[in-house]
JSON list of C-alpha atoms in Angstrom, two decimals:
[
{"chain": "A", "resi": 1, "resn": "MET", "atom": "CA", "xyz": [9.09, 293.10, 8.44]},
{"chain": "A", "resi": 2, "resn": "PHE", "atom": "CA", "xyz": [8.90, 289.86, 10.40]},
{"chain": "A", "resi": 3, "resn": "PHE", "atom": "CA", "xyz": [12.16, 290.29, 12.33]},
{"chain": "A", "resi": 4, "resn": "THR", "atom": "CA", "xyz": [11.54, 293.91, 13.31]},
{"chain": "A", "resi": 5, "resn": "LYS", "atom": "CA", "xyz": [7.90, 293.25, 14.23]},
{"chain": "A", "resi": 6, "resn": "ASN", "atom": "CA", "xyz": [8.82, 290.36, 16.54]},
{"chain": "A", "resi": 7, "resn": "LEU", "atom": "CA", "xyz": [12.05, 291.80, 17.95]},
{"chain": "A", "resi": 8, "resn": "LYS", "atom": "CA", "xyz": [10.71, 292.35, 21.47]},
{"chain": "A", "resi": 9, "resn": "THR", "atom": "CA", "xyz": [9.43, 288.77, 21.71]},
{"chain": "A", "resi": 10, "resn": "PHE", "atom": "CA", "xyz": [12.70, 287.48, 20.25]},
{"chain": "A", "resi": 11, "resn": "LEU", "atom": "CA", "xyz": [14.74, 289.42, 22.80]},
{"chain": "A", "resi": 12, "resn": "ILE", "atom": "CA", "xyz": [12.61, 288.20, 25.71]},
{"chain": "A", "resi": 13, "resn": "VAL", "atom": "CA", "xyz": [12.51, 284.53, 24.67]},
{"chain": "A", "resi": 14, "resn": "GLY", "atom": "CA", "xyz": [16.12, 284.41, 23.48]},
{"chain": "A", "resi": 15, "resn": "GLY", "atom": "CA", "xyz": [17.20, 286.26, 26.58]},
{"chain": "A", "resi": 16, "resn": "LEU", "atom": "CA", "xyz": [15.37, 283.93, 28.97]},
{"chain": "A", "resi": 17, "resn": "VAL", "atom": "CA", "xyz": [16.79, 280.85, 27.26]},
{"chain": "A", "resi": 18, "resn": "THR", "atom": "CA", "xyz": [20.28, 282.39, 27.33]},
{"chain": "A", "resi": 19, "resn": "MET", "atom": "CA", "xyz": [19.83, 283.46, 30.95]},
{"chain": "A", "resi": 20, "resn": "PHE", "atom": "CA", "xyz": [19.36, 279.81, 31.91]},
{"chain": "A", "resi": 21, "resn": "ALA", "atom": "CA", "xyz": [23.13, 279.38, 31.51]},
{"chain": "A", "resi": 22, "resn": "GLY", "atom": "CA", "xyz": [23.38, 281.19, 34.84]},
{"chain": "A", "resi": 23, "resn": "VAL", "atom": "CA", "xyz": [22.78, 277.81, 36.47]},
{"chain": "A", "resi": 24, "resn": "TYR", "atom": "CA", "xyz": [26.41, 276.98, 35.60]},
{"chain": "A", "resi": 25, "resn": "ALA", "atom": "CA", "xyz": [27.49, 279.91, 37.78]},
{"chain": "A", "resi": 26, "resn": "ILE", "atom": "CA", "xyz": [25.20, 278.94, 40.65]},
{"chain": "A", "resi": 27, "resn": "ASN", "atom": "CA", "xyz": [25.66, 275.18, 40.63]},
{"chain": "A", "resi": 28, "resn": "PRO", "atom": "CA", "xyz": [28.20, 274.02, 38.02]},
{"chain": "A", "resi": 29, "resn": "GLU", "atom": "CA", "xyz": [28.31, 270.46, 39.35]},
{"chain": "A", "resi": 30, "resn": "TRP", "atom": "CA", "xyz": [24.56, 269.94, 38.89]},
{"chain": "A", "resi": 31, "resn": "ALA", "atom": "CA", "xyz": [24.53, 271.70, 35.51]},
{"chain": "A", "resi": 32, "resn": "LEU", "atom": "CA", "xyz": [27.34, 269.62, 34.06]},
{"chain": "A", "resi": 33, "resn": "ARG", "atom": "CA", "xyz": [25.96, 266.32, 35.33]},
{"chain": "A", "resi": 34, "resn": "PHE", "atom": "CA", "xyz": [22.30, 266.80, 34.49]},
{"chain": "A", "resi": 35, "resn": "LEU", "atom": "CA", "xyz": [22.34, 269.15, 31.52]},
{"chain": "A", "resi": 36, "resn": "ASN", "atom": "CA", "xyz": [25.45, 267.88, 29.72]},
{"chain": "A", "resi": 37, "resn": "ASP", "atom": "CA", "xyz": [25.90, 264.38, 31.16]},
{"chain": "A", "resi": 38, "resn": "MET", "atom": "CA", "xyz": [29.50, 265.31, 31.95]},
{"chain": "A", "resi": 39, "resn": "GLU", "atom": "CA", "xyz": [31.65, 264.61, 34.96]},
{"chain": "A", "resi": 40, "resn": "TYR", "atom": "CA", "xyz": [32.33, 267.56, 37.21]},
{"chain": "A", "resi": 41, "resn": "ASP", "atom": "CA", "xyz": [35.96, 268.46, 37.86]},
{"chain": "A", "resi": 42, "resn": "SER", "atom": "CA", "xyz": [36.37, 271.04, 40.62]},
{"chain": "A", "resi": 43, "resn": "GLN", "atom": "CA", "xyz": [39.69, 272.18, 39.10]},
{"chain": "A", "resi": 44, "resn": "TYR", "atom": "CA", "xyz": [37.68, 273.88, 36.35]},
{"chain": "A", "resi": 45, "resn": "MET", "atom": "CA", "xyz": [34.90, 275.28, 38.56]},
{"chain": "A", "resi": 46, "resn": "VAL", "atom": "CA", "xyz": [36.07, 278.87, 38.12]},
{"chain": "A", "resi": 47, "resn": "PHE", "atom": "CA", "xyz": [35.80, 278.59, 34.33]},
{"chain": "A", "resi": 48, "resn": "PHE", "atom": "CA", "xyz": [32.33, 277.01, 34.41]},
{"chain": "A", "resi": 49, "resn": "ARG", "atom": "CA", "xyz": [31.12, 279.65, 36.83]},
{"chain": "A", "resi": 50, "resn": "HIS", "atom": "CA", "xyz": [32.66, 282.45, 34.79]},
{"chain": "A", "resi": 51, "resn": "TRP", "atom": "CA", "xyz": [31.05, 281.14, 31.61]},
{"chain": "A", "resi": 52, "resn": "GLY", "atom": "CA", "xyz": [27.73, 280.72, 33.39]},
{"chain": "A", "resi": 53, "resn": "ILE", "atom": "CA", "xyz": [27.62, 284.25, 34.75]},
{"chain": "A", "resi": 54, "resn": "MET", "atom": "CA", "xyz": [28.87, 285.77, 31.49]},
{"chain": "A", "resi": 55, "resn": "VAL", "atom": "CA", "xyz": [26.26, 284.02, 29.35]},
{"chain": "A", "resi": 56, "resn": "GLY", "atom": "CA", "xyz": [23.56, 284.36, 32.00]},
{"chain": "A", "resi": 57, "resn": "LEU", "atom": "CA", "xyz": [24.10, 288.11, 32.12]},
{"chain": "A", "resi": 58, "resn": "MET", "atom": "CA", "xyz": [24.03, 288.22, 28.32]},
{"chain": "A", "resi": 59, "resn": "GLY", "atom": "CA", "xyz": [20.54, 286.76, 28.55]},
{"chain": "A", "resi": 60, "resn": "PHE", "atom": "CA", "xyz": [19.57, 289.26, 31.24]},
{"chain": "A", "resi": 61, "resn": "PHE", "atom": "CA", "xyz": [20.68, 292.15, 29.04]},
{"chain": "A", "resi": 62, "resn": "LEU", "atom": "CA", "xyz": [18.87, 290.71, 26.01]},
{"chain": "A", "resi": 63, "resn": "VAL", "atom": "CA", "xyz": [15.65, 290.77, 28.04]},
{"chain": "A", "resi": 64, "resn": "GLY", "atom": "CA", "xyz": [16.50, 294.29, 29.22]},
{"chain": "A", "resi": 65, "resn": "ALA", "atom": "CA", "xyz": [17.02, 295.38, 25.61]},
{"chain": "A", "resi": 66, "resn": "ALA", "atom": "CA", "xyz": [13.45, 294.32, 24.85]},
{"chain": "A", "resi": 67, "resn": "PHE", "atom": "CA", "xyz": [12.29, 297.15, 27.11]},
{"chain": "A", "resi": 68, "resn": "LYS", "atom": "CA", "xyz": [15.13, 299.69, 26.75]},
{"chain": "A", "resi": 69, "resn": "GLU", "atom": "CA", "xyz": [15.49, 300.63, 23.09]},
{"chain": "A", "resi": 70, "resn": "GLU", "atom": "CA", "xyz": [18.68, 302.60, 23.72]},
{"chain": "A", "resi": 71, "resn": "TRP", "atom": "CA", "xyz": [20.38, 299.35, 24.79]},
{"chain": "A", "resi": 72, "resn": "ARG", "atom": "CA", "xyz": [19.42, 297.37, 21.71]},
{"chain": "A", "resi": 73, "resn": "SER", "atom": "CA", "xyz": [22.13, 298.06, 19.17]},
{"chain": "A", "resi": 74, "resn": "THR", "atom": "CA", "xyz": [25.00, 297.44, 21.60]},
{"chain": "A", "resi": 75, "resn": "ILE", "atom": "CA", "xyz": [23.45, 294.40, 23.30]},
{"chain": "A", "resi": 76, "resn": "ILE", "atom": "CA", "xyz": [22.38, 292.82, 20.01]},
{"chain": "A", "resi": 77, "resn": "LEU", "atom": "CA", "xyz": [25.86, 293.31, 18.53]},
{"chain": "A", "resi": 78, "resn": "TYR", "atom": "CA", "xyz": [27.58, 291.81, 21.57]},
{"chain": "A", "resi": 79, "resn": "SER", "atom": "CA", "xyz": [25.10, 288.92, 21.69]},
{"chain": "A", "resi": 80, "resn": "PHE", "atom": "CA", "xyz": [25.63, 288.23, 17.99]},
{"chain": "A", "resi": 81, "resn": "LEU", "atom": "CA", "xyz": [29.43, 288.13, 18.36]},
{"chain": "A", "resi": 82, "resn": "GLU", "atom": "CA", "xyz": [29.33, 285.98, 21.49]},
{"chain": "A", "resi": 83, "resn": "LYS", "atom": "CA", "xyz": [26.91, 283.48, 20.00]},
{"chain": "A", "resi": 84, "resn": "LEU", "atom": "CA", "xyz": [28.58, 283.44, 16.61]},
{"chain": "A", "resi": 85, "resn": "PHE", "atom": "CA", "xyz": [31.87, 282.53, 18.28]},
{"chain": "A", "resi": 86, "resn": "MET", "atom": "CA", "xyz": [30.17, 279.70, 20.18]},
{"chain": "A", "resi": 87, "resn": "VAL", "atom": "CA", "xyz": [28.75, 278.40, 16.88]},
{"chain": "A", "resi": 88, "resn": "TYR", "atom": "CA", "xyz": [32.24, 278.67, 15.35]},
{"chain": "A", "resi": 89, "resn": "LEU", "atom": "CA", "xyz": [33.75, 276.66, 18.23]},
{"chain": "A", "resi": 90, "resn": "TYR", "atom": "CA", "xyz": [31.11, 273.97, 17.83]},
{"chain": "A", "resi": 91, "resn": "VAL", "atom": "CA", "xyz": [31.40, 273.72, 14.04]},
{"chain": "A", "resi": 92, "resn": "SER", "atom": "CA", "xyz": [35.20, 273.91, 13.96]},
{"chain": "A", "resi": 93, "resn": "ASN", "atom": "CA", "xyz": [35.44, 271.02, 16.43]},
{"chain": "A", "resi": 94, "resn": "TYR", "atom": "CA", "xyz": [32.54, 268.98, 15.06]},
{"chain": "A", "resi": 95, "resn": "PHE", "atom": "CA", "xyz": [34.71, 266.50, 13.12]},
{"chain": "A", "resi": 96, "resn": "ASP", "atom": "CA", "xyz": [37.37, 266.09, 15.80]},
{"chain": "A", "resi": 97, "resn": "PRO", "atom": "CA", "xyz": [37.05, 262.39, 16.76]},
{"chain": "A", "resi": 98, "resn": "GLU", "atom": "CA", "xyz": [38.17, 263.15, 20.30]},
{"chain": "A", "resi": 99, "resn": "LEU", "atom": "CA", "xyz": [35.33, 265.66, 20.77]},
{"chain": "A", "resi": 100, "resn": "VAL", "atom": "CA", "xyz": [32.40, 263.75, 19.25]},
{"chain": "A", "resi": 101, "resn": "TRP", "atom": "CA", "xyz": [31.07, 263.00, 22.74]},
{"chain": "A", "resi": 102, "resn": "LEU", "atom": "CA", "xyz": [31.26, 266.69, 23.62]},
{"chain": "A", "resi": 103, "resn": "ASN", "atom": "CA", "xyz": [29.48, 267.87, 20.49]},
{"chain": "A", "resi": 104, "resn": "GLU", "atom": "CA", "xyz": [26.50, 265.64, 21.26]},
{"chain": "A", "resi": 105, "resn": "ARG", "atom": "CA", "xyz": [26.07, 267.21, 24.70]},
{"chain": "A", "resi": 106, "resn": "PHE", "atom": "CA", "xyz": [25.99, 270.78, 23.42]},
{"chain": "A", "resi": 107, "resn": "VAL", "atom": "CA", "xyz": [23.39, 270.44, 20.65]},
{"chain": "A", "resi": 108, "resn": "PRO", "atom": "CA", "xyz": [20.69, 272.42, 22.55]},
{"chain": "A", "resi": 109, "resn": "PHE", "atom": "CA", "xyz": [23.16, 275.27, 23.11]},
{"chain": "A", "resi": 110, "resn": "VAL", "atom": "CA", "xyz": [24.31, 275.41, 19.51]},
{"chain": "A", "resi": 111, "resn": "ILE", "atom": "CA", "xyz": [20.72, 275.29, 18.23]},
{"chain": "A", "resi": 112, "resn": "THR", "atom": "CA", "xyz": [19.90, 278.25, 20.47]},
{"chain": "A", "resi": 113, "resn": "ASP", "atom": "CA", "xyz": [22.99, 280.17, 19.38]},
{"chain": "A", "resi": 114, "resn": "ILE", "atom": "CA", "xyz": [22.42, 279.46, 15.68]},
{"chain": "A", "resi": 115, "resn": "SER", "atom": "CA", "xyz": [18.79, 280.55, 15.98]},
{"chain": "A", "resi": 116, "resn": "ILE", "atom": "CA", "xyz": [19.69, 283.80, 17.73]},
{"chain": "A", "resi": 117, "resn": "THR", "atom": "CA", "xyz": [22.51, 284.48, 15.27]},
{"chain": "A", "resi": 118, "resn": "LEU", "atom": "CA", "xyz": [20.28, 283.91, 12.23]},
{"chain": "A", "resi": 119, "resn": "TYR", "atom": "CA", "xyz": [17.47, 286.00, 13.70]},
{"chain": "A", "resi": 120, "resn": "THR", "atom": "CA", "xyz": [19.91, 288.83, 14.35]},
{"chain": "A", "resi": 121, "resn": "ILE", "atom": "CA", "xyz": [21.13, 288.70, 10.74]},
{"chain": "A", "resi": 122, "resn": "GLY", "atom": "CA", "xyz": [17.52, 288.79, 9.53]},
{"chain": "A", "resi": 123, "resn": "TYR", "atom": "CA", "xyz": [16.79, 291.76, 11.78]},
{"chain": "A", "resi": 124, "resn": "TRP", "atom": "CA", "xyz": [19.84, 293.65, 10.53]},
{"chain": "A", "resi": 125, "resn": "LEU", "atom": "CA", "xyz": [18.96, 292.93, 6.89]},
{"chain": "A", "resi": 126, "resn": "GLU", "atom": "CA", "xyz": [15.45, 294.29, 7.48]},
{"chain": "A", "resi": 127, "resn": "LEU", "atom": "CA", "xyz": [16.86, 297.41, 9.11]},
{"chain": "A", "resi": 128, "resn": "ARG", "atom": "CA", "xyz": [19.19, 297.94, 6.16]},
{"chain": "A", "resi": 129, "resn": "LYS", "atom": "CA", "xyz": [16.40, 297.44, 3.66]},
{"chain": "A", "resi": 130, "resn": "ALA", "atom": "CA", "xyz": [14.15, 299.88, 5.53]},
{"chain": "A", "resi": 131, "resn": "LYS", "atom": "CA", "xyz": [16.86, 302.58, 5.38]},
{"chain": "A", "resi": 132, "resn": "GLN", "atom": "CA", "xyz": [17.21, 302.30, 1.59]}
]
């Protein structure tokens, strides 16, 4: 029962890493330049900030779910769907020659999202097996 046994640690670590995206809400110019090596365009600031707060709060709630068991099923489901969609966006655009530069800059994010997605699947499979 590896996934179930380590769920609290997973939620805290995964949540803290996810929460780091909040820097895009606080200072999108710095985040884009130093974390993604991308030029900042103020026309898109509202989207970067929205994404940053949305993902940052997802991380906050993942950490909260480590301590509030009644939050877990809902937060884990939402986290799984959000991260799975990010993985889908990355993979579906991976071979687009115009986006190769972009894919390289988001590797740490996709590794995090794949890891959290796979862990969640493992956790759910363990829960299902335990109920049988």
